[in-house]
XYZ file of C-alpha atoms in Angstrom:
333
model
C -18.855 -19.608 -29.505
C -15.458 -21.427 -28.431
C -15.144 -23.000 -25.105
C -12.615 -20.321 -24.117
C -15.190 -17.467 -24.705
C -17.844 -19.546 -22.649
C -15.423 -19.939 -19.763
C -14.574 -16.110 -19.624
C -15.342 -14.176 -16.634
C -17.652 -11.040 -17.273
C -15.751 -7.783 -17.144
C -15.692 -6.067 -13.651
C -14.288 -3.005 -12.190
C -11.172 -3.271 -9.950
C -10.258 -0.084 -8.025
C -7.304 0.626 -5.789
C -8.459 3.755 -3.736
C -5.820 5.552 -1.885
C -5.662 8.902 0.010
C -4.010 10.643 -3.069
C -4.839 8.596 -6.161
C -7.630 6.455 -7.254
C -6.487 3.842 -9.974
C -9.448 1.921 -11.623
C -9.384 -1.103 -14.217
C -11.723 -2.808 -16.378
C -10.786 -6.578 -15.696
C -11.552 -10.057 -17.064
C -9.889 -13.247 -16.904
C -10.286 -17.113 -18.231
C -12.698 -18.872 -16.138
C -10.249 -21.794 -15.726
C -8.184 -19.814 -12.876
C -6.623 -17.270 -15.234
C -4.522 -14.409 -14.497
C -6.647 -10.993 -14.360
C -6.359 -9.220 -17.680
C -6.675 -5.429 -17.761
C -8.951 -4.164 -20.480
C -8.907 -0.452 -19.634
C -7.152 1.568 -16.891
C -7.347 5.088 -15.569
C -5.636 7.204 -12.620
C -7.407 9.910 -10.997
C -6.381 12.470 -8.429
C -8.553 12.204 -5.404
C -8.629 16.152 -4.723
C -9.996 16.777 -8.153
C -13.119 14.968 -7.466
C -15.901 15.427 -4.732
C -16.356 11.817 -4.328
C -15.590 8.322 -5.383
C -18.697 8.024 -7.253
C -17.909 10.998 -9.376
C -14.717 9.256 -10.342
C -16.467 5.977 -11.115
C -18.986 7.943 -13.173
C -16.187 9.219 -15.260
C -14.403 5.924 -15.827
C -17.612 3.910 -16.507
C -18.673 6.545 -19.157
C -15.352 6.050 -20.694
C -16.035 2.316 -21.406
C -18.496 2.839 -24.140
C -20.011 -0.690 -24.748
C -18.621 -2.467 -21.847
C -21.454 -2.586 -19.276
C -20.364 -3.806 -15.823
C -22.411 -5.104 -12.811
C -19.727 -5.674 -10.363
C -17.012 -3.534 -8.825
C -14.260 -4.443 -6.193
C -12.785 -1.710 -4.292
C -9.510 -1.865 -2.533
C -9.355 0.992 0.089
C -7.425 2.396 3.046
C -9.379 2.199 5.984
C -11.292 -0.058 8.309
C -14.536 -1.373 7.231
C -17.483 -1.470 9.398
C -20.473 -3.804 9.529
C -22.876 -1.261 8.146
C -20.698 -1.027 5.048
C -19.042 2.342 5.732
C -15.219 2.824 6.276
C -13.154 4.316 9.072
C -10.288 6.017 7.414
C -7.948 8.709 8.186
C -6.748 9.254 4.506
C -9.641 9.497 2.234
C -10.820 12.901 1.361
C -14.505 11.704 1.338
C -16.885 9.251 2.891
C -16.995 5.772 1.184
C -20.305 3.924 0.989
C -20.546 0.690 -1.177
C -24.303 0.680 -0.753
C -24.426 4.317 -2.197
C -22.342 3.315 -5.133
C -24.310 0.163 -5.708
C -27.506 2.043 -6.019
C -25.940 5.022 -7.980
C -24.676 2.903 -10.823
C -27.391 -0.011 -10.629
C -24.495 -2.591 -9.977
C -25.384 -5.999 -8.721
C -22.334 -6.068 -6.159
C -19.871 -3.640 -4.693
C -17.280 -5.606 -2.728
C -14.968 -3.492 -0.276
C -11.606 -5.106 0.904
C -8.520 -3.322 2.620
C -5.971 -2.036 -0.143
C -3.133 -4.071 1.432
C -5.373 -7.238 1.471
C -5.614 -6.664 -2.239
C -1.802 -6.000 -2.697
C -1.083 -9.257 -0.749
C -3.189 -11.324 -3.210
C -1.023 -9.866 -6.061
C 2.672 -10.214 -4.918
C 2.852 -13.916 -5.884
C 2.245 -12.936 -9.481
C 5.180 -10.419 -9.601
C 8.252 -11.092 -11.906
C 11.976 -10.788 -10.993
C 12.041 -7.587 -13.033
C 9.317 -5.835 -11.079
C 11.128 -6.136 -7.681
C 14.279 -4.858 -6.191
C 16.044 -6.905 -3.682
C 16.922 -5.284 -0.307
C 18.076 -7.854 1.652
C 17.908 -11.532 2.739
C 17.673 -14.529 0.057
C 16.302 -13.804 -3.359
C 13.580 -16.604 -2.719
C 11.747 -16.473 0.394
C 11.184 -19.908 2.079
C 7.499 -21.237 2.029
C 5.502 -19.382 4.665
C 3.710 -16.179 5.622
C 4.577 -12.974 3.678
C 4.213 -9.438 4.798
C 3.238 -6.702 2.473
C 3.582 -3.116 3.643
C 3.841 0.263 2.068
C 4.012 3.964 3.107
C 1.778 6.131 0.978
C -0.677 8.682 2.337
C -0.828 6.389 5.289
C 0.974 3.051 6.000
C -0.773 -0.180 4.739
C 0.250 -3.653 5.863
C -1.280 -7.178 5.432
C -0.016 -10.727 6.075
C -0.339 -13.427 3.359
C -0.836 -16.816 4.914
C -0.391 -20.139 2.755
C -3.305 -22.471 3.244
C -3.238 -24.826 0.139
C -3.388 -23.417 -3.183
C -4.264 -19.723 -2.598
C -3.796 -18.768 0.963
C -5.572 -16.302 3.024
C -4.890 -12.617 3.905
C -4.818 -11.163 7.299
C -5.554 -7.262 6.802
C -4.274 -4.998 9.626
C -4.121 -1.639 10.899
C -0.358 -1.600 11.613
C 0.009 1.961 10.611
C -1.931 3.062 13.660
C 0.083 1.122 16.225
C 2.508 3.441 18.192
C 5.833 4.554 16.442
C 8.830 2.898 18.334
C 12.194 4.454 17.904
C 15.817 3.484 18.206
C 18.215 6.053 18.110
C 18.772 9.295 20.315
C 17.890 11.573 17.041
C 14.542 9.494 16.682
C 13.732 9.841 20.402
C 14.169 13.506 20.188
C 11.924 13.537 17.169
C 9.136 11.446 18.843
C 9.494 13.767 21.740
C 8.725 16.667 19.733
C 5.804 14.744 17.943
C 4.361 14.163 21.213
C 4.336 17.520 22.193
C 1.741 18.099 19.212
C -0.631 14.884 19.923
C -0.868 12.180 22.714
C -0.600 9.366 20.164
C 2.211 9.069 17.565
C 1.081 6.168 15.148
C 3.862 4.530 13.023
C 2.361 6.074 9.715
C 2.779 9.670 11.402
C 6.559 9.227 10.341
C 6.358 6.319 7.938
C 3.948 7.556 4.970
C 4.379 10.639 2.470
C 2.885 12.877 5.045
C 5.098 11.367 7.607
C 8.137 12.218 5.870
C 7.006 15.837 5.877
C 6.449 15.366 9.677
C 10.010 14.224 10.124
C 11.185 17.040 7.858
C 9.553 19.627 10.137
C 10.425 18.145 13.462
C 13.795 17.975 12.273
C 13.937 21.475 11.197
C 12.402 22.440 14.769
C 15.313 20.544 16.500
C 18.044 22.157 14.309
C 16.430 25.608 14.595
C 15.817 26.027 10.749
C 13.064 27.114 9.049
C 11.384 24.598 6.832
C 11.752 25.369 3.027
C 9.566 22.519 1.633
C 5.801 21.994 2.156
C 5.404 18.644 0.260
C 6.762 15.209 0.553
C 7.777 15.245 -3.108
C 9.690 18.281 -2.434
C 11.591 16.667 0.375
C 12.482 13.649 -1.607
C 13.512 15.583 -4.693
C 15.785 17.783 -2.456
C 17.263 14.655 -0.834
C 17.983 12.990 -4.012
C 19.381 15.835 -5.540
C 21.935 16.430 -2.762
C 21.774 19.967 -2.395
C 19.843 19.930 0.868
C 21.291 18.512 3.944
C 17.989 18.606 6.176
C 16.120 17.035 3.455
C 18.679 14.239 3.026
C 18.697 13.765 6.656
C 14.933 13.554 7.218
C 14.980 11.060 4.205
C 17.814 9.008 5.930
C 15.684 8.925 9.296
C 12.731 7.843 7.370
C 14.763 4.603 5.813
C 16.255 3.946 9.285
C 12.857 3.962 10.886
C 11.263 1.960 7.950
C 13.876 -0.665 8.346
C 13.363 -1.156 12.245
C 9.605 -0.961 11.811
C 9.680 -3.651 9.094
C 11.893 -5.847 11.209
C 9.670 -5.447 14.197
C 6.647 -6.628 11.878
C 8.465 -9.377 10.483
C 9.041 -10.762 14.185
C 5.662 -9.982 15.243
C 3.793 -11.851 12.331
C 6.658 -14.626 11.962
C 6.998 -13.928 8.214
C 9.395 -15.591 5.674
C 9.261 -12.691 3.221
C 8.530 -9.070 3.204
C 7.229 -7.004 0.107
C 7.389 -3.343 0.234
C 4.844 -1.921 -2.257
C 3.452 1.422 -3.489
C 3.701 4.809 -1.999
C 6.901 6.896 -2.197
C 8.943 3.859 -2.117
C 9.475 3.216 -5.792
C 10.698 6.890 -6.079
C 13.542 6.429 -3.639
C 14.573 2.686 -4.102
C 18.266 3.253 -4.991
C 18.449 5.682 -1.855
C 16.718 3.207 0.187
C 18.917 0.193 -0.767
C 21.995 2.285 0.209
C 20.657 3.644 3.404
C 20.502 2.100 6.854
C 17.346 0.112 6.199
C 19.238 -3.085 6.073
C 21.177 -2.594 9.298
C 18.004 -1.461 11.229
C 15.978 -4.363 9.744
C 18.557 -6.811 11.227
C 19.312 -5.020 14.431
C 17.022 -6.877 16.605
C 19.756 -8.780 19.073
C 19.401 -12.417 19.065
C 16.830 -12.391 16.395
C 19.397 -10.966 13.808
C 20.098 -14.615 12.477
C 16.406 -15.376 11.957
C 15.969 -11.875 10.043
C 18.926 -12.607 7.867
C 16.765 -15.486 6.265
C 13.916 -13.183 5.775
C 13.540 -11.873 1.905
C 12.883 -8.231 1.764
C 12.109 -6.710 -1.685
C 10.666 -3.492 -3.012
C 7.989 -3.764 -5.553
C 7.935 -1.528 -8.543
C 4.425 -2.066 -10.310
C 2.176 0.759 -10.379
C -1.133 -1.265 -11.084
C -0.349 -3.760 -8.188
C -3.527 -2.617 -6.340
C -6.102 -3.082 -8.887
C -4.569 -6.393 -9.814
C -4.811 -7.416 -6.159
C -8.290 -6.398 -6.051
C -9.138 -8.363 -9.263
C -7.332 -11.312 -8.159
C -9.152 -11.329 -4.711
C -12.582 -11.284 -6.531
C -11.373 -14.088 -8.955
C -10.719 -16.310 -6.089
C -13.783 -15.680 -4.204
C -17.149 -17.377 -4.302
C -18.668 -14.108 -5.583
C -17.125 -14.402 -9.132
C -19.403 -14.677 -11.975
C -18.963 -15.989 -15.611
């Protein structure tokens, strides 16, 4: 047996569990700090399964002779001390203990989904990002990773020596702040339906639908789209003014919110990752995103020095989950 084989990490499962899809990989790595190497990868639609356990069962069955003893799950939600997860976006409960017992695993590690993504962004190549504003290379310092998918996830990567640490957040549940007369009218409409309007009620896939429906109500028009993807397609197609206006509002709010978070967390770089953004990358680049991001009064000059990039990498969540595990004290060779 060669030295390289002896130092190889035992294959483990890395999963990225979102409100719409679950992405799972079988991963290994060289034991000397090597990058994650994906041996198998599958993507599942949450609504097609009664539980995460059923998805894992199908994936594990597909592995054949690749037994695993460890799973690392990156999930949207807030983990509690008893191992369960508070989440607004998953269609079923999530319990690491039940998964460990069902599959006879030695360990099931649960981390925040954007904590996982934050562990992966430094591995991205230039071909996997779209520069939106600021310098191409961020100055050394904290990084914000944010993405509107089924909800809005956000995490901050803080450099501390070789690897850095990640601050997981529930920023998507903070109150939505608006900055134009139209946005104020839309927020007022939403407040007529609920007492708290979180950021993700506007900045997520379902949030785009909420914006579109509120806009239709303000304009006195009947909604003709029932899914976020339909709104995006109609907006990009150019034949539906209300869909396009909803997407423009979405991009403006996103720019303003990202600017707020960049100042709140004192970051030097921002990565927008996952969710619906890769589908609207060119539209976002040509929208008011940059103007709203910089529109922070005397802090404009500071924000002009913040690098903002859109990530175009479908497996970033599982790579991040694997990277977190490989950098932890739990890893086994």
